Coordinates of C-alpha atoms in Angstrom, one line a residue:
Chain A
X1 CA 10.6 13.0 75.1
X2 CA 10.0 14.9 71.9
X3 CA 12.4 14.6 68.8
X4 CA 14.4 17.8 68.4
X5 CA 13.9 20.3 66.5
X6 CA 17.0 19.1 64.0
X7 CA 15.3 15.1 63.4
X8 CA 11.8 17.1 62.9
X9 CA 13.5 19.0 60.0
X10 CA 15.8 16.4 58.5
X11 CA 11.5 14.4 58.5
X12 CA 10.3 17.2 56.5
X13 CA 13.1 17.1 54.1
X14 CA 12.6 12.9 53.7
X15 CA 9.0 13.5 53.0
X16 CA 9.0 16.0 50.6
X17 CA 11.8 14.1 48.6
X18 CA 9.4 11.0 48.5
X19 CA 7.0 12.9 47.8
X20 CA 8.5 13.7 44.6
X21 CA 9.5 10.2 44.0
X22 CA 5.9 9.9 44.3
X23 CA 5.1 12.2 41.8
X24 CA 7.5 11.0 39.2
X25 CA 6.9 7.8 39.4
X26 CA 2.6 8.7 39.1
X27 CA 4.0 10.8 36.0
X28 CA 6.1 7.1 34.7
X29 CA 3.1 5.3 35.1
X30 CA 0.8 7.4 32.9
X31 CA 3.7 8.2 30.3
X32 CA 4.0 4.5 29.4
X33 CA -0.2 4.0 30.0
X34 CA -0.4 6.8 27.1
X35 CA 0.9 4.2 25.1
X36 CA 0.0 1.1 26.3
X37 CA -3.3 2.2 26.1
X38 CA -3.8 3.6 22.7
X39 CA -1.8 0.2 21.9
X40 CA -4.6 -1.7 23.4
X41 CA -7.1 0.1 22.1
X42 CA -5.9 -0.5 18.8
X43 CA -5.1 -3.7 19.4
X44 CA -9.4 -4.4 21.0
X45 CA -10.7 -2.0 18.1
X46 CA -9.2 -4.0 15.3
X47 CA -10.3 -7.4 17.0
X48 CA -13.7 -7.0 17.4
X49 CA -14.1 -6.5 14.3
X50 CA -11.3 -9.2 12.1
X51 CA -11.8 -11.8 14.8
X52 CA -15.2 -13.1 13.3
X53 CA -13.2 -13.1 9.5
X54 CA -10.5 -15.0 10.8
X55 CA -10.9 -18.7 8.8
X56 CA -9.5 -21.3 7.4
X57 CA -11.0 -19.8 3.8
X58 CA -9.7 -15.9 4.6
X59 CA -6.3 -18.0 4.4
X60 CA -6.6 -19.9 1.8
X61 CA -8.4 -17.7 -0.7
X62 CA -6.7 -15.3 -3.4
X63 CA -8.6 -12.0 -3.8
X64 CA -11.7 -11.5 -5.0
X65 CA -14.6 -8.9 -5.5
X66 CA -17.1 -10.7 -3.1
X67 CA -15.7 -9.1 0.2
X68 CA -17.1 -12.4 2.0
X69 CA -14.9 -14.6 -0.3
X70 CA -11.7 -12.3 -0.8
X71 CA -8.0 -13.9 2.0
X72 CA -5.0 -13.2 2.2
X73 CA -3.2 -16.5 0.2
X74 CA -1.4 -14.0 -1.7
X75 CA -0.7 -11.7 0.5
X76 CA 0.7 -13.6 3.7
X77 CA 2.7 -15.9 0.8
X78 CA 4.4 -13.2 -0.2
X79 CA 5.4 -11.0 3.1
X80 CA 6.9 -15.1 5.0
X81 CA 9.0 -15.0 0.6
X82 CA 10.2 -11.9 1.3
X83 CA 11.3 -11.0 4.4
X84 CA 12.9 -14.9 4.1
X85 CA 14.6 -13.4 2.1
X86 CA 15.4 -10.1 3.9
X87 CA 16.2 -11.8 6.9
X88 CA 19.2 -14.1 4.8
X89 CA 20.7 -11.5 3.1
X90 CA 20.8 -8.3 5.8
X91 CA 21.3 -10.9 9.2
X92 CA 25.0 -11.8 7.8
X93 CA 25.3 -8.8 6.3
X94 CA 24.7 -6.6 9.0
X95 CA 26.2 -8.6 11.4
X96 CA 29.7 -8.9 9.7
X97 CA 29.7 -5.6 8.2
X98 CA 29.5 -4.7 12.4
X99 CA 31.9 -7.2 13.6
X100 CA 34.0 -5.4 11.3
X101 CA 33.8 -2.0 12.1
X102 CA 34.3 -3.0 15.3
X103 CA 37.1 -5.4 15.9
X104 CA 38.5 -5.0 12.7
X105 CA 38.4 -1.1 11.0
X106 CA 41.2 0.8 12.0
X107 CA 39.9 3.9 13.8
X108 CA 40.9 6.8 11.4
X109 CA 38.4 8.9 10.0
X110 CA 37.5 7.2 7.3
X111 CA 35.3 4.5 10.1
X112 CA 34.1 7.8 11.6
X113 CA 32.6 8.7 8.7
X114 CA 31.7 5.1 7.6
X115 CA 30.1 5.0 11.7
X116 CA 28.3 8.1 11.4
X117 CA 26.3 7.7 7.4
X118 CA 25.8 4.3 8.9
X119 CA 23.7 5.0 12.0
X120 CA 22.1 8.3 10.1
X121 CA 21.2 5.9 7.4
X122 CA 19.0 4.0 9.9
X123 CA 16.9 7.8 10.0
X124 CA 16.2 7.8 6.1
X125 CA 12.6 7.4 4.8
X126 CA 11.9 3.9 3.6
X127 CA 10.7 5.7 0.2
X128 CA 14.3 6.3 -0.7
X129 CA 15.3 3.3 -0.4
X130 CA 12.4 2.2 -2.2
X131 CA 13.6 4.5 -5.2
X132 CA 17.0 3.4 -5.1
X133 CA 16.0 -0.1 -5.3
X134 CA 13.8 0.9 -8.5
X135 CA 16.4 2.1 -10.4
X136 CA 19.4 -0.6 -8.6
X137 CA 17.4 -3.2 -8.4
X138 CA 14.7 -3.2 -10.5
X139 CA 15.9 -1.5 -13.9
X140 CA 19.6 -1.5 -13.4
X141 CA 20.3 -5.5 -12.2
X142 CA 17.4 -6.5 -13.8
X143 CA 15.3 -8.2 -10.9
X144 CA 12.3 -6.9 -12.0
X145 CA 9.3 -6.8 -10.1
X146 CA 10.0 -9.7 -8.0
X147 CA 10.0 -12.0 -4.6
X148 CA 14.0 -11.0 -4.3
X149 CA 13.9 -7.5 -5.7
X150 CA 11.8 -6.6 -2.8
X151 CA 13.6 -8.5 -0.7
X152 CA 17.2 -6.9 -0.8
X153 CA 15.3 -3.8 -0.6
X154 CA 14.1 -4.4 2.8
X155 CA 17.2 -5.6 3.7
X156 CA 18.9 -2.8 2.6
X157 CA 16.4 -0.9 4.8
X158 CA 17.3 -2.7 7.6
X159 CA 20.9 -3.3 7.1
X160 CA 21.8 -0.4 8.8
X161 CA 19.6 -1.0 12.3
X162 CA 21.4 -4.5 12.4
X163 CA 24.9 -2.8 12.2
X164 CA 24.2 -0.7 14.6
X165 CA 22.3 -3.5 16.8
X166 CA 25.9 -5.1 16.4
X167 CA 28.3 -2.8 17.4
X168 CA 26.1 -2.0 20.4
X169 CA 26.3 -5.1 21.7
X170 CA 29.7 -5.8 20.9
X171 CA 30.9 -3.1 22.8
X172 CA 28.9 -4.3 25.7
X173 CA 31.5 -7.2 25.6
X174 CA 34.2 -6.5 28.4
X175 CA 38.0 -5.8 26.6
X176 CA 39.5 -9.4 29.6
X177 CA 36.9 -11.5 27.7
X178 CA 39.1 -11.0 23.9
X179 CA 42.0 -10.5 26.7
X180 CA 41.9 -14.0 27.8
X181 CA 41.5 -15.1 25.0
X182 CA 44.2 -14.1 23.1
X183 CA 46.4 -14.7 26.1
X184 CA 45.6 -19.1 25.9
X185 CA 47.2 -18.0 21.8
X186 CA 43.7 -18.0 20.0
X187 CA 43.4 -15.5 16.8
X188 CA 41.5 -12.8 16.2
X189 CA 39.0 -15.1 13.9
X190 CA 39.1 -17.7 16.5
X191 CA 37.9 -14.9 19.7
X192 CA 36.0 -13.6 17.2
X193 CA 34.2 -16.2 16.6
X194 CA 33.9 -18.2 19.0
X195 CA 33.2 -15.5 21.8
X196 CA 33.0 -11.9 21.1
X197 CA 29.7 -12.6 18.4
X198 CA 27.9 -15.6 20.6
X199 CA 28.2 -13.7 24.1
X200 CA 26.3 -10.8 22.1
X201 CA 23.5 -12.5 19.8
X202 CA 20.6 -11.5 22.0
X203 CA 22.1 -7.8 21.6
X204 CA 21.9 -8.4 18.0
X205 CA 19.4 -10.4 17.8
X206 CA 16.8 -7.3 19.8
X207 CA 18.2 -5.1 16.6
X208 CA 17.7 -8.1 13.8
X209 CA 13.8 -8.2 15.6
X210 CA 13.4 -4.2 15.7
X211 CA 14.2 -4.1 12.3
X212 CA 12.4 -7.3 11.1
X213 CA 10.1 -6.3 12.7
X214 CA 9.9 -2.8 10.1
X215 CA 10.3 -4.2 7.2
X216 CA 7.5 -6.6 7.6
X217 CA 4.9 -3.7 7.8
X218 CA 6.4 -1.6 5.2
X219 CA 4.9 -0.4 1.8
X220 CA 6.1 2.8 0.7
X221 CA 9.2 0.9 -1.0
X222 CA 7.5 -2.4 -1.7
X223 CA 5.0 -0.2 -3.9
X224 CA 7.5 1.9 -5.3
X225 CA 9.4 -1.5 -6.7
X226 CA 6.3 -2.5 -7.9
X227 CA 4.0 -4.8 -6.4
X228 CA 1.4 -6.0 -6.9
X229 CA -2.7 -5.5 -5.8
X230 CA -4.6 -8.3 -7.2
X231 CA -2.5 -11.3 -7.8
X232 CA -4.8 -14.7 -7.9
X233 CA -1.5 -17.0 -8.2
X234 CA 1.5 -18.3 -5.9
X235 CA 5.1 -18.0 -6.9
X236 CA 6.9 -21.5 -7.9
X237 CA 7.2 -24.1 -4.6
X238 CA 10.7 -23.8 -4.1
X239 CA 10.3 -28.0 -3.4
X240 CA 9.8 -30.0 -6.3
X241 CA 9.5 -33.4 -6.9
X242 CA 12.2 -34.4 -9.0
X243 CA 16.3 -33.2 -9.3
X244 CA 17.4 -31.5 -8.3
X245 CA 13.8 -31.1 -4.8
X246 CA 14.9 -26.8 -4.8
X247 CA 13.6 -24.2 -7.1
X248 CA 14.6 -21.0 -6.9
X249 CA 11.9 -19.8 -9.2
X250 CA 9.7 -17.8 -6.8
X251 CA 12.7 -15.5 -6.4
X252 CA 11.7 -13.7 -9.6
X253 CA 8.1 -14.0 -9.0
X254 CA 5.6 -11.6 -9.2
X255 CA 3.6 -11.0 -5.9
X256 CA 1.6 -8.7 -3.6
X257 CA 1.8 -8.1 0.4
X258 CA 0.3 -7.8 3.4
X259 CA 0.2 -4.4 4.2
X260 CA -0.8 -3.4 0.0
X261 CA -3.8 -6.1 0.5
X262 CA -5.1 -4.1 3.9
X263 CA -3.7 -0.7 2.5
X264 CA -6.9 -1.9 -0.7
X265 CA -8.9 -3.8 1.9
X266 CA -9.5 -0.3 4.0
X267 CA -9.9 1.8 1.3
X268 CA -13.0 0.5 -1.0
X269 CA -15.6 1.7 0.1
X270 CA -17.8 -1.6 1.4
X271 CA -17.9 -2.0 4.9
X272 CA -17.2 -5.7 4.3
X273 CA -14.0 -5.0 3.4
X274 CA -12.9 -3.4 6.0
X275 CA -14.1 -6.0 8.7
X276 CA -11.5 -8.3 6.1
X277 CA -8.9 -5.4 6.1
X278 CA -9.2 -5.3 10.8
X279 CA -9.0 -9.4 10.1
X280 CA -5.4 -9.3 7.5
X281 CA -4.3 -6.8 10.4
X282 CA -4.1 -9.3 12.5
X283 CA -2.9 -12.1 10.6
X284 CA 0.1 -9.3 10.4
X285 CA 0.2 -8.6 13.7
X286 CA 0.1 -12.7 15.2
X287 CA 3.4 -12.5 11.9
X288 CA 5.8 -10.1 13.8
X289 CA 4.9 -11.5 17.2
X290 CA 5.4 -15.2 15.4
X291 CA 8.9 -13.6 13.2
X292 CA 9.9 -11.8 17.6
X293 CA 9.0 -14.8 19.1
X294 CA 11.2 -17.7 17.1
X295 CA 14.4 -15.0 17.4
X296 CA 13.4 -13.9 20.9
X297 CA 14.2 -17.6 21.3
X298 CA 16.5 -18.1 19.7
X299 CA 18.4 -14.9 22.0
X300 CA 17.2 -17.4 24.9
X301 CA 19.4 -20.4 23.9
X302 CA 22.2 -18.7 23.6
X303 CA 22.2 -16.4 26.1
X304 CA 22.0 -20.1 28.3
X305 CA 25.5 -20.8 27.1
X306 CA 26.4 -17.6 28.6
X307 CA 28.6 -18.6 31.6
X308 CA 30.2 -15.6 32.7
Chain B
X1 CA 29.3 -22.9 18.6
X2 CA 29.0 -21.6 15.2
X3 CA 28.3 -25.2 13.4
X4 CA 25.6 -25.3 15.9
X5 CA 23.9 -22.1 14.9
X6 CA 24.6 -22.5 11.3
X7 CA 22.6 -25.9 12.4
X8 CA 20.4 -24.3 13.7
X9 CA 19.7 -21.8 10.8
X10 CA 19.4 -24.4 8.1
X11 CA 16.9 -26.5 9.9
X12 CA 14.8 -23.3 10.1
X13 CA 14.8 -22.0 6.8
X14 CA 14.2 -25.6 5.6
X15 CA 10.9 -26.0 8.2
X16 CA 9.6 -22.8 6.5
X17 CA 10.5 -23.9 2.9
X18 CA 8.6 -26.7 3.6
X19 CA 5.8 -25.2 5.0
X20 CA 5.3 -22.6 2.0
X21 CA 6.1 -26.2 -0.4
X22 CA 3.2 -27.4 1.0
X23 CA 1.4 -24.1 1.1
X24 CA 2.0 -24.1 -3.0
X25 CA 0.6 -26.9 -4.3
X26 CA -1.9 -25.7 -5.9
X27 CA 0.1 -23.0 -7.5
X28 CA 0.9 -24.2 -11.3
X29 CA 3.4 -22.2 -13.4
X30 CA 0.8 -20.8 -15.9
X31 CA 2.3 -20.3 -19.7
X32 CA 0.5 -16.7 -19.7
X33 CA 0.3 -13.6 -18.0
X34 CA -1.5 -10.6 -18.4
X35 CA -0.2 -7.1 -16.6
X36 CA -2.2 -4.6 -15.6
X37 CA -1.8 -1.7 -13.8
X38 CA -3.1 1.5 -13.9
X39 CA -5.4 3.9 -11.5
X40 CA -7.3 3.4 -8.3
X41 CA -10.7 4.3 -9.7
X42 CA -10.8 1.1 -12.0
X43 CA -9.3 -1.4 -10.1
X44 CA -12.7 -2.4 -9.1
X45 CA -14.0 -3.3 -12.4
X46 CA -10.5 -4.7 -13.5
X47 CA -10.2 -6.9 -10.5
X48 CA -14.0 -8.7 -10.4
X49 CA -12.8 -9.1 -14.1
X50 CA -9.5 -10.6 -13.8
X51 CA -11.4 -12.7 -11.0
X52 CA -14.1 -14.4 -13.4
X53 CA -11.4 -14.7 -16.0
X54 CA -9.0 -16.8 -14.4
X55 CA -11.9 -18.9 -13.1
X56 CA -13.1 -19.3 -16.7
X57 CA -9.7 -20.0 -17.8
X58 CA -8.8 -22.5 -14.6
X59 CA -5.3 -20.9 -14.0
X60 CA -3.9 -20.9 -17.8
X61 CA -3.6 -17.6 -17.5
X62 CA -2.5 -15.1 -14.5
X63 CA -4.2 -12.5 -14.7
X64 CA -2.0 -9.4 -12.2
X65 CA -3.2 -6.1 -11.2
X66 CA -1.8 -3.1 -9.4
X67 CA -2.4 0.1 -8.3
X68 CA 0.4 3.0 -9.3
X69 CA -2.4 5.5 -10.1
X70 CA -3.5 6.8 -13.8
X71 CA -0.5 8.7 -14.3
X72 CA 2.0 5.5 -13.3
X73 CA 0.2 2.9 -14.9
X74 CA 1.0 4.8 -17.5
X75 CA 4.1 5.6 -17.1
X76 CA 4.8 1.8 -17.0
X77 CA 2.6 1.2 -19.8
X78 CA 4.5 3.4 -22.4
X79 CA 7.9 1.6 -21.2
X80 CA 6.7 -1.5 -22.7
X81 CA 6.1 -2.8 -19.0
X82 CA 2.2 -4.0 -18.6
X83 CA -0.1 -4.7 -21.2
X84 CA -3.6 -2.8 -20.2
X85 CA -3.2 0.3 -18.7
X86 CA -6.1 1.0 -15.9
X87 CA -7.2 4.9 -16.1
X88 CA -10.3 7.2 -14.9
X89 CA -9.0 9.8 -17.3
X90 CA -7.8 9.9 -20.6
X91 CA -4.0 9.7 -21.5
X92 CA -2.1 13.0 -21.3
X93 CA -0.2 14.9 -24.0
X94 CA 3.0 14.1 -22.0
X95 CA 2.1 10.9 -22.0
X96 CA 1.5 9.7 -25.7
X97 CA 4.2 11.5 -26.3
X98 CA 5.8 9.4 -24.5
X99 CA 4.4 6.0 -25.4
X100 CA 5.0 7.4 -29.5
X101 CA 9.0 7.7 -28.8
X102 CA 8.7 4.1 -27.1
X103 CA 6.5 2.4 -29.9
X104 CA 3.7 1.1 -28.0
X105 CA 0.4 2.4 -29.5
X106 CA -2.6 1.8 -27.9
X107 CA -6.2 1.2 -28.4
X108 CA -8.7 3.2 -25.9
X109 CA -11.9 1.6 -24.4
X110 CA -14.8 3.3 -22.0
X111 CA -15.9 1.0 -19.7
X112 CA -17.8 2.4 -17.2
X113 CA -19.1 5.9 -15.6
X114 CA -18.3 7.2 -12.1
X115 CA -20.7 10.2 -11.3
X116 CA -18.3 12.0 -9.4
X117 CA -21.0 12.5 -5.8
X118 CA -20.8 16.5 -3.8
X119 CA -21.9 15.0 -0.6
X120 CA -23.3 16.9 2.9
X121 CA -23.6 16.0 6.4
X122 CA -27.5 14.8 6.7
X123 CA -28.3 17.4 8.9
X124 CA -27.2 19.8 7.0
X125 CA -30.9 21.2 5.3
X126 CA -29.8 24.6 3.8
X127 CA -28.0 23.0 0.5
X128 CA -30.9 22.2 -1.9
X129 CA -28.6 22.3 -4.9
X130 CA -25.7 23.3 -6.0
X131 CA -24.6 25.1 -9.6
X132 CA -21.6 24.6 -11.2
X133 CA -21.0 28.0 -10.5
X134 CA -21.3 27.5 -6.6
X135 CA -19.0 24.7 -6.4
X136 CA -16.2 27.2 -8.4
X137 CA -16.8 29.4 -6.4
X138 CA -16.1 27.0 -3.2
X139 CA -12.9 25.3 -5.2
X140 CA -11.6 28.1 -7.2
X141 CA -7.6 29.1 -6.3
X142 CA -9.1 32.7 -5.2
X143 CA -11.7 31.3 -2.5
X144 CA -8.7 29.7 -1.0
X145 CA -8.7 32.1 2.8
X146 CA -11.3 34.4 2.0
X147 CA -14.2 31.6 1.4
X148 CA -14.8 30.3 5.1
X149 CA -18.6 30.6 5.2
X150 CA -21.3 29.1 3.4
X151 CA -23.2 32.3 3.3
X152 CA -20.4 33.8 0.9
X153 CA -21.1 31.6 -1.9
X154 CA -24.9 32.2 -1.4
X155 CA -26.5 35.0 0.6
X156 CA -29.3 33.0 2.0
X157 CA -27.5 30.5 3.4
X158 CA -26.1 30.7 7.4
X159 CA -23.0 32.1 9.0
X160 CA -21.4 28.9 9.8
X161 CA -18.2 27.6 8.4
X162 CA -18.0 25.8 5.3
X163 CA -15.9 22.5 6.0
X164 CA -14.3 20.8 2.6
X165 CA -13.1 17.6 2.1
X166 CA -11.8 16.4 -1.1
X167 CA -9.1 14.1 -2.9
X168 CA -5.4 14.3 -2.8
X169 CA -3.9 16.1 -6.0
X170 CA -2.7 12.8 -7.6
X171 CA -6.2 11.5 -7.8
X172 CA -8.3 11.5 -11.3
X173 CA -11.3 12.8 -9.4
X174 CA -9.2 16.1 -8.3
X175 CA -8.0 16.4 -12.2
X176 CA -11.4 16.0 -13.2
X177 CA -14.1 17.4 -10.3
X178 CA -11.6 20.9 -10.7
X179 CA -11.7 20.4 -14.8
X180 CA -15.6 20.8 -14.5
X181 CA -16.0 22.6 -11.8
X182 CA -13.1 25.7 -12.1
X183 CA -12.5 24.9 -16.1
X184 CA -8.7 24.0 -15.1
X185 CA -7.7 20.5 -14.5
X186 CA -5.3 20.0 -10.5
X187 CA -6.6 24.2 -10.3
X188 CA -7.7 24.3 -7.1
X189 CA -7.7 25.6 -3.6
X190 CA -5.3 24.6 -0.9
X191 CA -7.1 24.9 2.0
X192 CA -9.2 22.2 2.3
X193 CA -9.0 18.5 4.2
X194 CA -7.6 16.0 1.4
X195 CA -6.9 12.6 1.6
X196 CA -6.2 10.0 -0.5
X197 CA -8.9 8.2 1.2
X198 CA -11.8 8.4 0.2
X199 CA -13.4 6.7 3.4
X200 CA -11.6 9.9 5.6
X201 CA -13.8 12.6 3.2
X202 CA -16.9 9.9 4.3
X203 CA -15.9 10.1 7.9
X204 CA -15.1 13.3 7.8
X205 CA -18.3 14.5 6.0
X206 CA -20.3 12.2 8.2
X207 CA -19.0 13.8 11.2
X208 CA -19.3 17.5 10.4
X209 CA -22.6 19.4 9.6
X210 CA -20.9 22.6 7.9
X211 CA -18.7 19.7 5.4
X212 CA -18.7 19.4 1.7
X213 CA -17.1 16.8 0.3
X214 CA -17.1 15.1 -3.9
X215 CA -15.6 11.6 -4.7
X216 CA -16.8 8.3 -6.8
X217 CA -20.6 7.6 -7.0
X218 CA -20.1 4.1 -5.0
X219 CA -18.4 6.0 -2.0
X220 CA -22.0 7.3 -1.6
X221 CA -24.3 4.8 -2.4
X222 CA -22.1 2.0 0.4
X223 CA -22.5 5.4 3.2
X224 CA -26.4 7.1 1.6
X225 CA -27.2 6.8 5.6
X226 CA -24.6 8.8 6.6
X227 CA -24.0 11.2 3.8
X228 CA -26.6 13.2 1.5
X229 CA -25.9 14.1 -2.4
X230 CA -26.3 17.1 -3.8
X231 CA -28.1 17.4 -6.8
X232 CA -26.6 19.0 -9.2
X233 CA -27.5 22.0 -11.7
X234 CA -25.3 22.1 -14.8
X235 CA -27.5 24.7 -16.7
X236 CA -30.9 22.4 -17.3
X237 CA -31.9 22.2 -13.4
X238 CA -30.8 20.1 -10.3
X239 CA -30.3 16.4 -10.4
X240 CA -29.3 14.1 -8.3
X241 CA -26.8 11.6 -8.9
X242 CA -28.2 8.0 -10.1
X243 CA -27.4 4.7 -13.1
X244 CA -30.4 6.4 -14.9
X245 CA -29.3 10.4 -14.3
X246 CA -25.8 9.4 -16.0
X247 CA -27.0 6.9 -19.0
X248 CA -29.6 9.4 -20.8
X249 CA -26.5 12.3 -20.2
X250 CA -28.6 14.5 -17.5
X251 CA -26.3 14.3 -14.8
X252 CA -23.6 17.1 -16.0
X253 CA -20.6 17.8 -15.8
X254 CA -19.3 15.7 -13.0
X255 CA -20.2 11.8 -14.6
X256 CA -17.1 10.8 -16.6
X257 CA -16.5 7.4 -18.1
X258 CA -13.2 5.4 -17.3
X259 CA -11.1 3.3 -19.5
X260 CA -8.7 1.0 -19.6
X261 CA -5.6 1.0 -22.4
X262 CA -4.9 -2.2 -24.5
X263 CA -1.4 -1.5 -26.3
X264 CA -1.2 -3.1 -29.9
X265 CA 1.9 -5.0 -29.4
X266 CA 0.0 -7.1 -26.4
X267 CA -2.9 -6.9 -28.6
X268 CA -1.6 -10.0 -30.9
X269 CA -0.9 -12.4 -28.0
X270 CA -4.0 -14.5 -27.6
X271 CA -4.8 -14.2 -23.8
X272 CA -5.0 -10.6 -24.1
X273 CA -7.5 -10.4 -27.2
X274 CA -9.2 -13.2 -25.9
X275 CA -9.3 -10.5 -22.0
X276 CA -10.3 -7.9 -23.6
X277 CA -13.6 -9.9 -25.0
X278 CA -14.2 -10.6 -21.9
X279 CA -13.9 -7.5 -20.4
X280 CA -16.1 -6.0 -22.5
X281 CA -18.8 -8.3 -22.6
X282 CA -18.9 -8.8 -18.5
X283 CA -18.1 -5.2 -17.8
X284 CA -21.7 -3.7 -17.5
X285 CA -22.4 -6.8 -14.9
X286 CA -19.3 -6.4 -13.3
X287 CA -19.0 -2.4 -13.0
X288 CA -22.1 -2.6 -11.3
X289 CA -22.0 -5.2 -8.6
X290 CA -18.6 -3.4 -7.7
X291 CA -20.8 -0.1 -7.3
X292 CA -19.7 2.0 -10.8
X293 CA -22.5 2.7 -13.4
X294 CA -22.5 0.2 -16.3
X295 CA -22.3 2.1 -20.0
X296 CA -24.8 1.6 -22.9
X297 CA -24.8 -1.5 -24.1
X298 CA -25.0 -0.5 -27.8
X299 CA -21.2 1.4 -26.2
X300 CA -19.5 -1.8 -24.8
X301 CA -20.4 -3.4 -28.9
X302 CA -18.6 -0.6 -30.3
X303 CA -15.2 -0.4 -27.9
X304 CA -15.7 -3.8 -29.2
X305 CA -15.4 -3.0 -32.9
X306 CA -12.6 -1.0 -32.4
X307 CA -10.6 -3.9 -30.6
X308 CA -11.2 -6.0 -33.2
X309 CA -9.9 -3.2 -35.7
X310 CA -7.2 -1.6 -33.8
X311 CA -9.1 1.8 -33.9
X312 CA -5.0 2.8 -32.2
X313 CA -5.1 6.4 -30.4
X314 CA -7.2 8.1 -28.3
X315 CA -9.9 10.5 -29.2
X316 CA -9.6 12.9 -26.5
X317 CA -6.1 14.6 -27.9
X318 CA -4.6 14.8 -24.2
X319 CA -7.6 16.9 -22.8
X320 CA -9.9 16.4 -20.3
X321 CA -12.6 16.6 -21.5
X322 CA -16.4 17.5 -19.9
X323 CA -19.9 16.7 -20.2
X324 CA -19.3 14.1 -23.6
X325 CA -21.7 11.0 -24.0
X326 CA -20.0 7.7 -24.8
X327 CA -21.3 7.5 -27.7
X328 CA -20.2 10.9 -28.9
X329 CA -16.7 9.4 -27.5
X330 CA -16.3 6.5 -29.7
X331 CA -17.3 7.6 -32.9
X332 CA -15.0 10.3 -32.9
X333 CA -11.6 10.5 -35.1
X334 CA -8.6 8.8 -32.8
X335 CA -5.3 10.3 -32.7
X336 CA -1.7 8.8 -31.5

């Protein structure tokens, strides 16, 4: 017995809708491939050019006019130290600001105003932060063209990202958690520090990753505050053999960073310097990935402990 | 919870710091630092000199070189932040004024030549040479939107689009080229493909049969296979850019001297004095190595004399001048 007309109409309709499903899946896949293929092609071509150049000497040599002797020692050390200052400043400040806005601040128009501004700040071009930092850190606070000035500049650059991510993460914690804690007699501080912040750490760290990844590639604000291009010495060592064993001299040292070194090599006429730039680019990508891996590792740790 | 987190963060910091401590063992705090900033055109020469100098001093003197552009470099220089400023053009009147107000005086020393090179695509078989008038016709502000084809420059050239590539307006090269061809610095048409990265200009002309660009000589010599240099007729017949033509003064008006400016205050520091002497002594060899054209030996000797005698000020009086021989510059009276 042939299926009656109603069923046939129904089947045609289902087929049509399934077709739309397939079309959307294909369009979505293509959209994703656009991004992924471009990225893979870029990294691939850079890797093909740069990988043969990677050697121990490349990491342990200073820049030079001889492309084959030039290295990235001052650049990678500079980037690492600047990022250290940035992370140590932006992460605690950003999280504290986010927690305050979400948990403590009174809900009034001033808070709204601050909220809107913080969100908008995330979209301000980085060169503006560079100019601000040049006036504030370099001249007003007299920090000079130093690692600490650069680290703080990048810290204020990524603060909005960290704050917004912290707030989003905290907002996703169900209110019942807080109520439960309060019901058991916990104070607000205990609730926030032992429940809300640890549970939202995964989301916060995602924001930190995005922020730090942005900061590590920034060139414009760093150039504005006076990073150097040729520097063939390292900052003072933070660890000393005599008492008190630690030193903060390095904070005030002159420096350069990876993107600046890369840019200089890319703009040189000699082909061999372009190869150096590709190799330095690979190293920068690996540094970014390592930094992200560390954050993902910490995030995984926090997730594991959440039992609800 | 939060204490363990703190512990972890601290351990992380300690690990990073430890790694850095180990890696920075070779660093020793040098007593003396020489600060240099300025033009990206002069950078390769200064970098080479700094590298050699530091090698010679074995870490006793540290030299830092930044790239802020000629203008940006002078800003820092006139605030007293740097000892030496790299410049691809002479100091401008405004910068002279800023330096005067801050009480900064200086010695101007030419260190090498750069020959601005006009290039076309190797497949371009019609351009045999260009006169300054041709270049003016192509690049002057009035050409914007109107001179768009090769046959508008010279009637015998083909009816093909004229694709122009040039450095951006912040560059000293742009200033000098416009001064030399159009007659007024920074006066140029705006509808050309501009890039601060000369390699982009190289790519542009190398991949476009109808392209034309200008940039420093070093970028041409490194890419001589992909490009064709055009002989320039400055009034005495067409001349190809070459080391010889620049030194004997026939490649005109597109060869220019590039400079370092040394702050008089810094000259009292023995390390700066030693560095500048070293610079002038080795500039001929090192500038050639990085793709520039050295000055005649006499010019370095005269520069050394000026430095020794503290001949302060500039011989240009704030103007970019075109077509000068460097020996003539050095015998001029300086203004402050």
